[in-house]
Amino acid sequence: MKFEKEQLIFIPIGGSEEIGMNANLYHYNDSWILIDLGISFPDETNLGVDVILPDFEFVKSLKNKLAAIFLTHAHEDHYGAITYYASEINCPVWGTEFTLALLRRKMKENGTKFNFEMKTIPKNKNIKVKGFDIEVINASHSIPQPLSFLIQTQAGNIFHTGDWKSESSKNLNETDYFKSLKKISKKNISSIVSDSTNALIDGKTPSEDFAFNGLMKIIKKRKGCVLITCFSSNISRVKSIISISEKLNKKISIIGRSLNRSIDAAIETGLIKNSNFLDLNKSKESLSNVIIICTGSQGEPTSALTRISQGKHNIISLGMGDTVIFSSRKIPGNEKAIIKLENRFIDRGVEVLNDEDHDVHVSGHPSKNELIEMYNLLNPKCVIPVHGNSKQLRANALIAKSCQIQNVVIPKNGNVISISSKEAKSISDIKTDVKTYDNGNIISLNDERFVVRKHALWNGLISASIVLNEYGEMLTVPKLSQNGICDSVKMRNTLLEISLHIEDFIENTNKSKTFDDDYLVGEIKKIIIKEMKSSFYVRPITNVHINRIQ
Amino acid sequence: MKFEKEQLIFIPIGGSEEIGMNANLYHYNDSWILIDLGISFPDETNLGVDVILPDFEFVKSLKNKLAAIFLTHAHEDHYGAITYYASEINCPVWGTEFTLALLRRKMKENGTKFNFEMKTIPKNKNIKVKGFDIEVINASHSIPQPLSFLIQTQAGNIFHTGDWKSESSKNLNETDYFKSLKKISKKNISSIVSDSTNALIDGKTPSEDFAFNGLMKIIKKRKGCVLITCFSSNISRVKSIISISEKLNKKISIIGRSLNRSIDAAIETGLIKNSNFLDLNKSKESLSNVIIICTGSQGEPTSALTRISQGKHNIISLGMGDTVIFSSRKIPGNEKAIIKLENRFIDRGVEVLNDEDHDVHVSGHPSKNELIEMYNLLNPKCVIPVHGNSKQLRANALIAKSCQIQNVVIPKNGNVISISSKEAKSISDIKTDVKTYDNGNIISLNDERFVVRKHALWNGLISASIVLNEYGEMLTVPKLSQNGICDSVKMRNTLLEISLHIEDFIENTNKSKTFDDDYLVGEIKKIIIKEMKSSFYVRPITNVHINRIQ
């Protein structure tokens, strides 16, 4: 589609129909910028899939018209797809020191090759890219250095919030968000592209102090080992725990690759002083004097926390008198795995505490009152709720309307939304797909291979091979074998039966047709499936080889 | 193992390490009874599995020493495995009228063959089976006619609660549970085998009136169509909704096979008067005057509710002004599917209400205060918490201890628990497996086929076939094909490459070894996997056919 040069356009290419994989394009003056490029995770309908990626085709088609990528922060749903699309990115990628420190580490660990420049966002200066003049506002979130962007153009100004909350983290020396917003409140904001995650939650999201106090209250009473699992990039939480350990004169040990990567990046960027973490491999310290910080809060099967819960960790063994604190939330879809993890600890006599009954976690997203305060402060013409499921987006829309903002546009991926100083409206659509990474390639989530694999998961597979001579005659008995159905006497008999049917079929086939591979394969598949259906109630994937001897 | 004739024994063969598949054996006087035979559902670690079944091997080994099976109620986790093991059951199966009416319908629908007698539990008479004298106590739950059993023997009396709550359902004319318990409170109860589901929840579980009032309050304000989804066997809920429809002068339509089956059984047993349900296929009634009751509250992909949410139902189309009420709870593991379902309705402008923000559902299990009241009333020597995850079992144990019951035994499946008038203790174990149903057979959940299928889900499959003559020489080029990996030029080239490697390998193989199928297959698999690993990062399942021509 053609974009008018002077048109200010917003296109979400990911993240606006589901939580995760945020990727938001803005156009002005024949030039484009992309804010965030995240991933999301598969659900029960995407069996055999590890990761979900936004579609990069349209972005690629922009070629050198894509002036820059800006990362709001280093959560996977905002920056995780950079590593997947790295080789296709030809413009600078902007981020804060912490965001880029994490990105660099990830690229290095994965051995990802890239050609783009990583540019650190300046602290007190706007970024000017083609027709865009971007003012950077420091926010607060559950990771260091999250940003909101005021995207200023001749056609209108858009406030892109990213993920935020208003209560800042003291231990990260964050500035007051609403104070920063007050400074830009006179800038005639056309539209706010607005985080909807907690739009259904009343009141105000508490600051990190809430979790600090809750954790302190619990930990100071504990005599055994305390293991705290939290999201790896939540450096404010890690600092809260470090601070508690110092007050209680306990040692800290860090377990988990992603947590070590985050802390390493936090140390590099001066967010954490190089604390003396305890290396449990080398230490003889009693675990009762140690606070362990560990990843794996979502019940990930390969995490150290899972191994500890199973009693299979090489150093850490927890039991009666010890405490495991889930300083995190249950991400929908992970509940069952987390409950199983918790119960394995409980079976060992470990006390398990989580955010349902204890004040050990705070969210990083704005609740209702904060959204209201923002809308009242910035008084935009329009609100575009993003980052939430339909219920959350609609709740955010209602909040905007309650603030007398009549123009609310709830976008879908691929919507082309025109934004002027007067209004925002959806004017068209671009085609967007949903992608995944499999066997070294980025492919559609609807790729045929997933249909085959899912079908095989329930129905197994039958392979057959036959040998025909130059006259189309069978030279030996057909070979048949099964995978993933069952190996039993009945199966062996059924395969024998099928083999005989195939022999009969070839013998009775019109001579000329025995030279038609497609015909033979099709008919043999029918024979196999008919027999398997009646004997084993399955319709296996079938694979037939016609070997011809000249 | 040998059981002493006079020993009173409890063995949970299912349900005591997980929620679901309850199956509890009791022994006395060389005779056994089984209470319940339920199923449970797979989680994310059991890909390719539909259902989980308790191990019936030990029960089968008892032969005619198994005197009877008693069903507490007709929930799947208590009676669902009867249909799977039907052909192996040779003793009477006892249940209430409603339980057996449902069981009969299920057997008939599934075409299940069975040889056992279904016996209706008498209303005011004990059941005497070999050494057991069983007094039946009517409970209240989220299905009609739930029972608790007082199992009386010369060696001691056990109170097996089944699923219960104390607040009875008026619209089912249920009797007062605690009044019934008072009557048996002098019977010197050795042990209570006790429902732990809500042991973490304070207070008392409300009666059905709570849901009735909550639904009434919402429905009377609605102008559009109201669709209510609930668990299909919750006849008290269905009656609440019928009663609301009568008061508001609305018609009721029932959608869903399992709901129709339950209502049919309820009509047969006199629990529901034959109401005039509306057949939407034939009616011209405006949907705004109709309350639809529908299954599918857990986001089941094949349910009518899912089709309605997708706008794919042949009769029902909901939109702006209509309301969908989830009069149910989110069963752990289903959250993501339910949220997706809710959001599809929200996307159509339908208002969605659930038990998180509205009083539209009540649990069927006892909360803390009810457990306390029961323990104080019956004053048992011992409590055996069952029906819950580890956290819930332990919470129930703590409640028992707070009631001065020192002897608490938390069982695991297969534990042999000896119960005397003095104490209960675990004395041994029997071997128990976990089973599933696949392709017509009941097999171990650890069967090799699931390993193969899961492996193929991530790695796909390569089939190879070669043809050798009587001298062990290759007669034609090896055939290779893939399933579920990918179909690309690179793949075709890789398969060609592998084909050449196989030719080389056969040519260079010592003559004598070319007659050894196992050797050839093993080596060819190695060649395939090596190449696939380096080119596609997968280790496919491989299938190799050696066709020999004499």
mmCIF file with all atom_site columns, C-alpha atoms in Angstrom, chain B residues 213-374:
data_model
loop_
_atom_site.group_PDB
_atom_site.id
_atom_site.type_symbol
_atom_site.label_atom_id
_atom_site.label_alt_id
_atom_site.label_comp_id
_atom_site.label_asym_id
_atom_site.label_entity_id
_atom_site.label_seq_id
_atom_site.pdbx_PDB_ins_code
_atom_site.Cartn_x
_atom_site.Cartn_y
_atom_site.Cartn_z
_atom_site.occupancy
_atom_site.B_iso_or_equiv
_atom_site.pdbx_formal_charge
_atom_site.auth_seq_id
_atom_site.auth_comp_id
_atom_site.auth_asym_id
_atom_site.auth_atom_id
_atom_site.pdbx_PDB_model_num
ATOM 1   C CA . ASN B 1 213 ? -28.702 -14.798 44.047 1.00 0.00 ? 213 ASN B CA 1
ATOM 2   C CA . GLY B 1 214 ? -25.616 -13.667 42.156 1.00 0.00 ? 214 GLY B CA 1
ATOM 3   C CA . LEU B 1 215 ? -26.965 -14.946 38.843 1.00 0.00 ? 215 LEU B CA 1
ATOM 4   C CA . MET B 1 216 ? -30.442 -13.487 39.491 1.00 0.00 ? 216 MET B CA 1
ATOM 5   C CA . LYS B 1 217 ? -28.977 -10.054 40.214 1.00 0.00 ? 217 LYS B CA 1
ATOM 6   C CA . ILE B 1 218 ? -27.077 -10.070 36.926 1.00 0.00 ? 218 ILE B CA 1
ATOM 7   C CA . ILE B 1 219 ? -29.636 -11.711 34.653 1.00 0.00 ? 219 ILE B CA 1
ATOM 8   C CA . LYS B 1 220 ? -32.611 -9.570  35.629 1.00 0.00 ? 220 LYS B CA 1
ATOM 9   C CA . LYS B 1 221 ? -30.827 -6.477  34.344 1.00 0.00 ? 221 LYS B CA 1
ATOM 10  C CA . ARG B 1 222 ? -29.890 -7.956  30.971 1.00 0.00 ? 222 ARG B CA 1
ATOM 11  C CA . LYS B 1 223 ? -31.776 -7.126  27.807 1.00 0.00 ? 223 LYS B CA 1
ATOM 12  C CA . GLY B 1 224 ? -29.880 -9.315  25.334 1.00 0.00 ? 224 GLY B CA 1
ATOM 13  C CA . CYS B 1 225 ? -29.307 -13.031 25.270 1.00 0.00 ? 225 CYS B CA 1
ATOM 14  C CA . VAL B 1 226 ? -27.722 -14.493 28.407 1.00 0.00 ? 226 VAL B CA 1
ATOM 15  C CA . LEU B 1 227 ? -25.572 -17.570 27.929 1.00 0.00 ? 227 LEU B CA 1
ATOM 16  C CA . ILE B 1 228 ? -24.447 -19.359 31.094 1.00 0.00 ? 228 ILE B CA 1
ATOM 17  C CA . THR B 1 229 ? -21.737 -21.973 30.952 1.00 0.00 ? 229 THR B CA 1
ATOM 18  C CA . CYS B 1 230 ? -21.385 -24.358 33.882 1.00 0.00 ? 230 CYS B CA 1
ATOM 19  C CA . PHE B 1 231 ? -20.161 -27.868 34.661 1.00 0.00 ? 231 PHE B CA 1
ATOM 20  C CA . SER B 1 232 ? -22.561 -30.268 33.016 1.00 0.00 ? 232 SER B CA 1
ATOM 21  C CA . SER B 1 233 ? -23.402 -32.328 36.107 1.00 0.00 ? 233 SER B CA 1
ATOM 22  C CA . ASN B 1 234 ? -24.168 -29.322 38.308 1.00 0.00 ? 234 ASN B CA 1
ATOM 23  C CA . ILE B 1 235 ? -27.916 -29.951 38.352 1.00 0.00 ? 235 ILE B CA 1
ATOM 24  C CA . SER B 1 236 ? -28.442 -27.659 41.327 1.00 0.00 ? 236 SER B CA 1
ATOM 25  C CA . ARG B 1 237 ? -26.991 -24.813 39.222 1.00 0.00 ? 237 ARG B CA 1
ATOM 26  C CA . VAL B 1 238 ? -29.187 -25.798 36.278 1.00 0.00 ? 238 VAL B CA 1
ATOM 27  C CA . LYS B 1 239 ? -32.214 -25.736 38.609 1.00 0.00 ? 239 LYS B CA 1
ATOM 28  C CA . SER B 1 240 ? -31.173 -22.312 39.915 1.00 0.00 ? 240 SER B CA 1
ATOM 29  C CA . ILE B 1 241 ? -31.102 -21.056 36.349 1.00 0.00 ? 241 ILE B CA 1
ATOM 30  C CA . ILE B 1 242 ? -34.440 -22.690 35.493 1.00 0.00 ? 242 ILE B CA 1
ATOM 31  C CA . SER B 1 243 ? -35.938 -21.027 38.542 1.00 0.00 ? 243 SER B CA 1
ATOM 32  C CA . ILE B 1 244 ? -34.494 -17.643 37.510 1.00 0.00 ? 244 ILE B CA 1
ATOM 33  C CA . SER B 1 245 ? -35.884 -18.092 33.993 1.00 0.00 ? 245 SER B CA 1
ATOM 34  C CA . GLU B 1 246 ? -39.333 -18.802 35.404 1.00 0.00 ? 246 GLU B CA 1
ATOM 35  C CA . LYS B 1 247 ? -39.237 -15.732 37.623 1.00 0.00 ? 247 LYS B CA 1
ATOM 36  C CA . LEU B 1 248 ? -38.053 -13.542 34.730 1.00 0.00 ? 248 LEU B CA 1
ATOM 37  C CA . ASN B 1 249 ? -40.363 -15.197 32.219 1.00 0.00 ? 249 ASN B CA 1
ATOM 38  C CA . LYS B 1 250 ? -37.566 -16.290 29.921 1.00 0.00 ? 250 LYS B CA 1
ATOM 39  C CA . LYS B 1 251 ? -37.130 -19.470 27.937 1.00 0.00 ? 251 LYS B CA 1
ATOM 40  C CA . ILE B 1 252 ? -34.248 -21.894 28.535 1.00 0.00 ? 252 ILE B CA 1
ATOM 41  C CA . SER B 1 253 ? -32.254 -23.703 25.907 1.00 0.00 ? 253 SER B CA 1
ATOM 42  C CA . ILE B 1 254 ? -29.705 -26.427 26.649 1.00 0.00 ? 254 ILE B CA 1
ATOM 43  C CA . ILE B 1 255 ? -26.607 -26.835 24.473 1.00 0.00 ? 255 ILE B CA 1
ATOM 44  C CA . GLY B 1 256 ? -24.015 -29.581 24.810 1.00 0.00 ? 256 GLY B CA 1
ATOM 45  C CA . ARG B 1 257 ? -24.095 -33.360 24.820 1.00 0.00 ? 257 ARG B CA 1
ATOM 46  C CA . SER B 1 258 ? -22.858 -33.896 28.386 1.00 0.00 ? 258 SER B CA 1
ATOM 47  C CA . LEU B 1 259 ? -25.297 -31.293 29.737 1.00 0.00 ? 259 LEU B CA 1
ATOM 48  C CA . ASN B 1 260 ? -28.192 -32.966 27.952 1.00 0.00 ? 260 ASN B CA 1
ATOM 49  C CA . ARG B 1 261 ? -27.067 -36.326 29.328 1.00 0.00 ? 261 ARG B CA 1
ATOM 50  C CA . SER B 1 262 ? -27.007 -34.957 32.906 1.00 0.00 ? 262 SER B CA 1
ATOM 51  C CA . ILE B 1 263 ? -30.366 -33.248 32.606 1.00 0.00 ? 263 ILE B CA 1
ATOM 52  C CA . ASP B 1 264 ? -31.830 -36.383 31.105 1.00 0.00 ? 264 ASP B CA 1
ATOM 53  C CA . ALA B 1 265 ? -30.563 -38.388 34.084 1.00 0.00 ? 265 ALA B CA 1
ATOM 54  C CA . ALA B 1 266 ? -31.910 -35.728 36.449 1.00 0.00 ? 266 ALA B CA 1
ATOM 55  C CA . ILE B 1 267 ? -35.344 -35.925 34.825 1.00 0.00 ? 267 ILE B CA 1
ATOM 56  C CA . GLU B 1 268 ? -35.318 -39.725 34.993 1.00 0.00 ? 268 GLU B CA 1
ATOM 57  C CA . THR B 1 269 ? -34.514 -39.643 38.705 1.00 0.00 ? 269 THR B CA 1
ATOM 58  C CA . GLY B 1 270 ? -37.077 -36.964 39.481 1.00 0.00 ? 270 GLY B CA 1
ATOM 59  C CA . LEU B 1 271 ? -34.563 -34.229 40.276 1.00 0.00 ? 271 LEU B CA 1
ATOM 60  C CA . ILE B 1 272 ? -35.845 -32.001 37.482 1.00 0.00 ? 272 ILE B CA 1
ATOM 61  C CA . LYS B 1 273 ? -39.430 -31.848 36.381 1.00 0.00 ? 273 LYS B CA 1
ATOM 62  C CA . ASN B 1 274 ? -39.552 -32.302 32.626 1.00 0.00 ? 274 ASN B CA 1
ATOM 63  C CA . SER B 1 275 ? -39.081 -28.632 31.837 1.00 0.00 ? 275 SER B CA 1
ATOM 64  C CA . ASN B 1 276 ? -40.002 -27.307 28.459 1.00 0.00 ? 276 ASN B CA 1
ATOM 65  C CA . PHE B 1 277 ? -36.581 -26.534 27.131 1.00 0.00 ? 277 PHE B CA 1
ATOM 66  C CA . LEU B 1 278 ? -36.483 -24.561 23.947 1.00 0.00 ? 278 LEU B CA 1
ATOM 67  C CA . ASP B 1 279 ? -35.113 -26.292 20.862 1.00 0.00 ? 279 ASP B CA 1
ATOM 68  C CA . LEU B 1 280 ? -33.318 -23.466 19.077 1.00 0.00 ? 280 LEU B CA 1
ATOM 69  C CA . ASN B 1 281 ? -33.278 -25.493 15.869 1.00 0.00 ? 281 ASN B CA 1
ATOM 70  C CA . LYS B 1 282 ? -37.045 -25.293 15.662 1.00 0.00 ? 282 LYS B CA 1
ATOM 71  C CA . SER B 1 283 ? -37.862 -22.100 17.520 1.00 0.00 ? 283 SER B CA 1
ATOM 72  C CA . LYS B 1 284 ? -38.311 -18.603 16.174 1.00 0.00 ? 284 LYS B CA 1
ATOM 73  C CA . GLU B 1 285 ? -37.985 -17.122 19.673 1.00 0.00 ? 285 GLU B CA 1
ATOM 74  C CA . SER B 1 286 ? -35.778 -14.034 19.862 1.00 0.00 ? 286 SER B CA 1
ATOM 75  C CA . LEU B 1 287 ? -32.510 -14.886 21.622 1.00 0.00 ? 287 LEU B CA 1
ATOM 76  C CA . SER B 1 288 ? -33.004 -11.844 23.858 1.00 0.00 ? 288 SER B CA 1
ATOM 77  C CA . ASN B 1 289 ? -35.751 -13.756 25.611 1.00 0.00 ? 289 ASN B CA 1
ATOM 78  C CA . VAL B 1 290 ? -33.640 -16.892 26.023 1.00 0.00 ? 290 VAL B CA 1
ATOM 79  C CA . ILE B 1 291 ? -31.184 -18.081 28.634 1.00 0.00 ? 291 ILE B CA 1
ATOM 80  C CA . ILE B 1 292 ? -28.816 -20.581 27.081 1.00 0.00 ? 292 ILE B CA 1
ATOM 81  C CA . ILE B 1 293 ? -27.107 -23.100 29.363 1.00 0.00 ? 293 ILE B CA 1
ATOM 82  C CA . CYS B 1 294 ? -24.043 -24.489 27.711 1.00 0.00 ? 294 CYS B CA 1
ATOM 83  C CA . THR B 1 295 ? -21.011 -26.661 28.442 1.00 0.00 ? 295 THR B CA 1
ATOM 84  C CA . GLY B 1 296 ? -17.493 -25.640 27.457 1.00 0.00 ? 296 GLY B CA 1
ATOM 85  C CA . SER B 1 297 ? -16.535 -23.518 30.479 1.00 0.00 ? 297 SER B CA 1
ATOM 86  C CA . GLN B 1 298 ? -12.968 -24.866 30.410 1.00 0.00 ? 298 GLN B CA 1
ATOM 87  C CA . GLY B 1 299 ? -12.264 -23.646 26.877 1.00 0.00 ? 299 GLY B CA 1
ATOM 88  C CA . GLU B 1 300 ? -12.534 -27.126 25.355 1.00 0.00 ? 300 GLU B CA 1
ATOM 89  C CA . PRO B 1 301 ? -11.648 -26.595 21.664 1.00 0.00 ? 301 PRO B CA 1
ATOM 90  C CA . THR B 1 302 ? -14.437 -28.793 20.283 1.00 0.00 ? 302 THR B CA 1
ATOM 91  C CA . SER B 1 303 ? -17.266 -27.439 22.458 1.00 0.00 ? 303 SER B CA 1
ATOM 92  C CA . ALA B 1 304 ? -20.289 -25.533 21.179 1.00 0.00 ? 304 ALA B CA 1
ATOM 93  C CA . LEU B 1 305 ? -19.214 -22.589 23.343 1.00 0.00 ? 305 LEU B CA 1
ATOM 94  C CA . THR B 1 306 ? -15.903 -22.369 21.477 1.00 0.00 ? 306 THR B CA 1
ATOM 95  C CA . ARG B 1 307 ? -17.755 -22.448 18.144 1.00 0.00 ? 307 ARG B CA 1
ATOM 96  C CA . ILE B 1 308 ? -20.148 -19.726 19.323 1.00 0.00 ? 308 ILE B CA 1
ATOM 97  C CA . SER B 1 309 ? -17.182 -17.593 20.421 1.00 0.00 ? 309 SER B CA 1
ATOM 98  C CA . GLN B 1 310 ? -15.678 -18.017 16.946 1.00 0.00 ? 310 GLN B CA 1
ATOM 99  C CA . GLY B 1 311 ? -18.952 -17.086 15.234 1.00 0.00 ? 311 GLY B CA 1
ATOM 100 C CA . LYS B 1 312 ? -19.062 -20.589 13.756 1.00 0.00 ? 312 LYS B CA 1
ATOM 101 C CA . HIS B 1 313 ? -22.170 -21.984 15.481 1.00 0.00 ? 313 HIS B CA 1
ATOM 102 C CA . ASN B 1 314 ? -24.979 -22.875 13.125 1.00 0.00 ? 314 ASN B CA 1
ATOM 103 C CA . ILE B 1 315 ? -27.773 -21.253 15.195 1.00 0.00 ? 315 ILE B CA 1
ATOM 104 C CA . ILE B 1 316 ? -26.387 -19.082 17.978 1.00 0.00 ? 316 ILE B CA 1
ATOM 105 C CA . SER B 1 317 ? -24.721 -15.797 17.186 1.00 0.00 ? 317 SER B CA 1
ATOM 106 C CA . LEU B 1 318 ? -23.861 -13.494 20.065 1.00 0.00 ? 318 LEU B CA 1
ATOM 107 C CA . GLY B 1 319 ? -22.739 -9.872  19.934 1.00 0.00 ? 319 GLY B CA 1
ATOM 108 C CA . MET B 1 320 ? -23.190 -6.443  21.444 1.00 0.00 ? 320 MET B CA 1
ATOM 109 C CA . GLY B 1 321 ? -25.792 -6.447  24.220 1.00 0.00 ? 321 GLY B CA 1
ATOM 110 C CA . ASP B 1 322 ? -25.452 -10.169 24.935 1.00 0.00 ? 322 ASP B CA 1
ATOM 111 C CA . THR B 1 323 ? -23.853 -11.647 28.048 1.00 0.00 ? 323 THR B CA 1
ATOM 112 C CA . VAL B 1 324 ? -21.807 -14.778 28.669 1.00 0.00 ? 324 VAL B CA 1
ATOM 113 C CA . ILE B 1 325 ? -21.522 -15.866 32.308 1.00 0.00 ? 325 ILE B CA 1
ATOM 114 C CA . PHE B 1 326 ? -18.903 -18.398 33.380 1.00 0.00 ? 326 PHE B CA 1
ATOM 115 C CA . SER B 1 327 ? -20.797 -19.982 36.291 1.00 0.00 ? 327 SER B CA 1
ATOM 116 C CA . SER B 1 328 ? -17.792 -22.181 36.965 1.00 0.00 ? 328 SER B CA 1
ATOM 117 C CA . ARG B 1 329 ? -14.199 -22.008 38.070 1.00 0.00 ? 329 ARG B CA 1
ATOM 118 C CA . LYS B 1 330 ? -10.993 -22.124 36.046 1.00 0.00 ? 330 LYS B CA 1
ATOM 119 C CA . ILE B 1 331 ? -9.499  -25.589 36.576 1.00 0.00 ? 331 ILE B CA 1
ATOM 120 C CA . PRO B 1 332 ? -5.691  -25.173 36.822 1.00 0.00 ? 332 PRO B CA 1
ATOM 121 C CA . GLY B 1 333 ? -4.105  -25.863 33.464 1.00 0.00 ? 333 GLY B CA 1
ATOM 122 C CA . ASN B 1 334 ? -7.080  -24.484 31.537 1.00 0.00 ? 334 ASN B CA 1
ATOM 123 C CA . GLU B 1 335 ? -6.538  -20.781 32.300 1.00 0.00 ? 335 GLU B CA 1
ATOM 124 C CA . LYS B 1 336 ? -4.997  -19.829 28.982 1.00 0.00 ? 336 LYS B CA 1
ATOM 125 C CA . ALA B 1 337 ? -7.658  -21.606 26.908 1.00 0.00 ? 337 ALA B CA 1
ATOM 126 C CA . ILE B 1 338 ? -10.424 -20.006 29.014 1.00 0.00 ? 338 ILE B CA 1
ATOM 127 C CA . ILE B 1 339 ? -8.911  -16.521 28.738 1.00 0.00 ? 339 ILE B CA 1
ATOM 128 C CA . LYS B 1 340 ? -8.724  -16.956 24.962 1.00 0.00 ? 340 LYS B CA 1
ATOM 129 C CA . LEU B 1 341 ? -12.357 -18.076 24.886 1.00 0.00 ? 341 LEU B CA 1
ATOM 130 C CA . GLU B 1 342 ? -13.474 -15.119 27.007 1.00 0.00 ? 342 GLU B CA 1
ATOM 131 C CA . ASN B 1 343 ? -11.535 -12.715 24.833 1.00 0.00 ? 343 ASN B CA 1
ATOM 132 C CA . ARG B 1 344 ? -13.084 -14.003 21.630 1.00 0.00 ? 344 ARG B CA 1
ATOM 133 C CA . PHE B 1 345 ? -16.493 -13.125 23.082 1.00 0.00 ? 345 PHE B CA 1
ATOM 134 C CA . ILE B 1 346 ? -15.235 -9.728  24.231 1.00 0.00 ? 346 ILE B CA 1
ATOM 135 C CA . ASP B 1 347 ? -13.964 -9.094  20.695 1.00 0.00 ? 347 ASP B CA 1
ATOM 136 C CA . ARG B 1 348 ? -17.543 -9.601  19.466 1.00 0.00 ? 348 ARG B CA 1
ATOM 137 C CA . GLY B 1 349 ? -18.827 -7.015  21.931 1.00 0.00 ? 349 GLY B CA 1
ATOM 138 C CA . VAL B 1 350 ? -20.293 -9.653  24.277 1.00 0.00 ? 350 VAL B CA 1
ATOM 139 C CA . GLU B 1 351 ? -20.029 -8.858  27.978 1.00 0.00 ? 351 GLU B CA 1
ATOM 140 C CA . VAL B 1 352 ? -18.216 -11.645 29.824 1.00 0.00 ? 352 VAL B CA 1
ATOM 141 C CA . LEU B 1 353 ? -18.651 -12.198 33.556 1.00 0.00 ? 353 LEU B CA 1
ATOM 142 C CA . ASN B 1 354 ? -16.951 -14.826 35.674 1.00 0.00 ? 354 ASN B CA 1
ATOM 143 C CA . ASP B 1 355 ? -16.498 -15.916 39.281 1.00 0.00 ? 355 ASP B CA 1
ATOM 144 C CA . GLU B 1 356 ? -13.496 -13.662 39.794 1.00 0.00 ? 356 GLU B CA 1
ATOM 145 C CA . ASP B 1 357 ? -15.581 -10.488 39.967 1.00 0.00 ? 357 ASP B CA 1
ATOM 146 C CA . HIS B 1 358 ? -19.134 -11.804 40.307 1.00 0.00 ? 358 HIS B CA 1
ATOM 147 C CA . ASP B 1 359 ? -20.988 -14.135 42.690 1.00 0.00 ? 359 ASP B CA 1
ATOM 148 C CA . VAL B 1 360 ? -21.856 -16.651 39.996 1.00 0.00 ? 360 VAL B CA 1
ATOM 149 C CA . HIS B 1 361 ? -20.269 -19.844 41.284 1.00 0.00 ? 361 HIS B CA 1
ATOM 150 C CA . VAL B 1 362 ? -19.789 -21.763 44.520 1.00 0.00 ? 362 VAL B CA 1
ATOM 151 C CA . SER B 1 363 ? -17.418 -24.581 45.267 1.00 0.00 ? 363 SER B CA 1
ATOM 152 C CA . GLY B 1 364 ? -18.585 -28.055 46.256 1.00 0.00 ? 364 GLY B CA 1
ATOM 153 C CA . HIS B 1 365 ? -15.841 -28.710 48.806 1.00 0.00 ? 365 HIS B CA 1
ATOM 154 C CA . PRO B 1 366 ? -15.517 -27.937 52.513 1.00 0.00 ? 366 PRO B CA 1
ATOM 155 C CA . SER B 1 367 ? -13.510 -24.929 53.652 1.00 0.00 ? 367 SER B CA 1
ATOM 156 C CA . LYS B 1 368 ? -11.493 -24.780 56.882 1.00 0.00 ? 368 LYS B CA 1
ATOM 157 C CA . ASN B 1 369 ? -14.369 -24.159 59.292 1.00 0.00 ? 369 ASN B CA 1
ATOM 158 C CA . GLU B 1 370 ? -16.346 -27.082 57.929 1.00 0.00 ? 370 GLU B CA 1
ATOM 159 C CA . LEU B 1 371 ? -13.382 -29.428 58.303 1.00 0.00 ? 371 LEU B CA 1
ATOM 160 C CA . ILE B 1 372 ? -12.931 -28.204 61.869 1.00 0.00 ? 372 ILE B CA 1
ATOM 161 C CA . GLU B 1 373 ? -16.605 -28.729 62.623 1.00 0.00 ? 373 GLU B CA 1
ATOM 162 C CA . MET B 1 374 ? -16.511 -32.250 61.174 1.00 0.00 ? 374 MET B CA 1
#
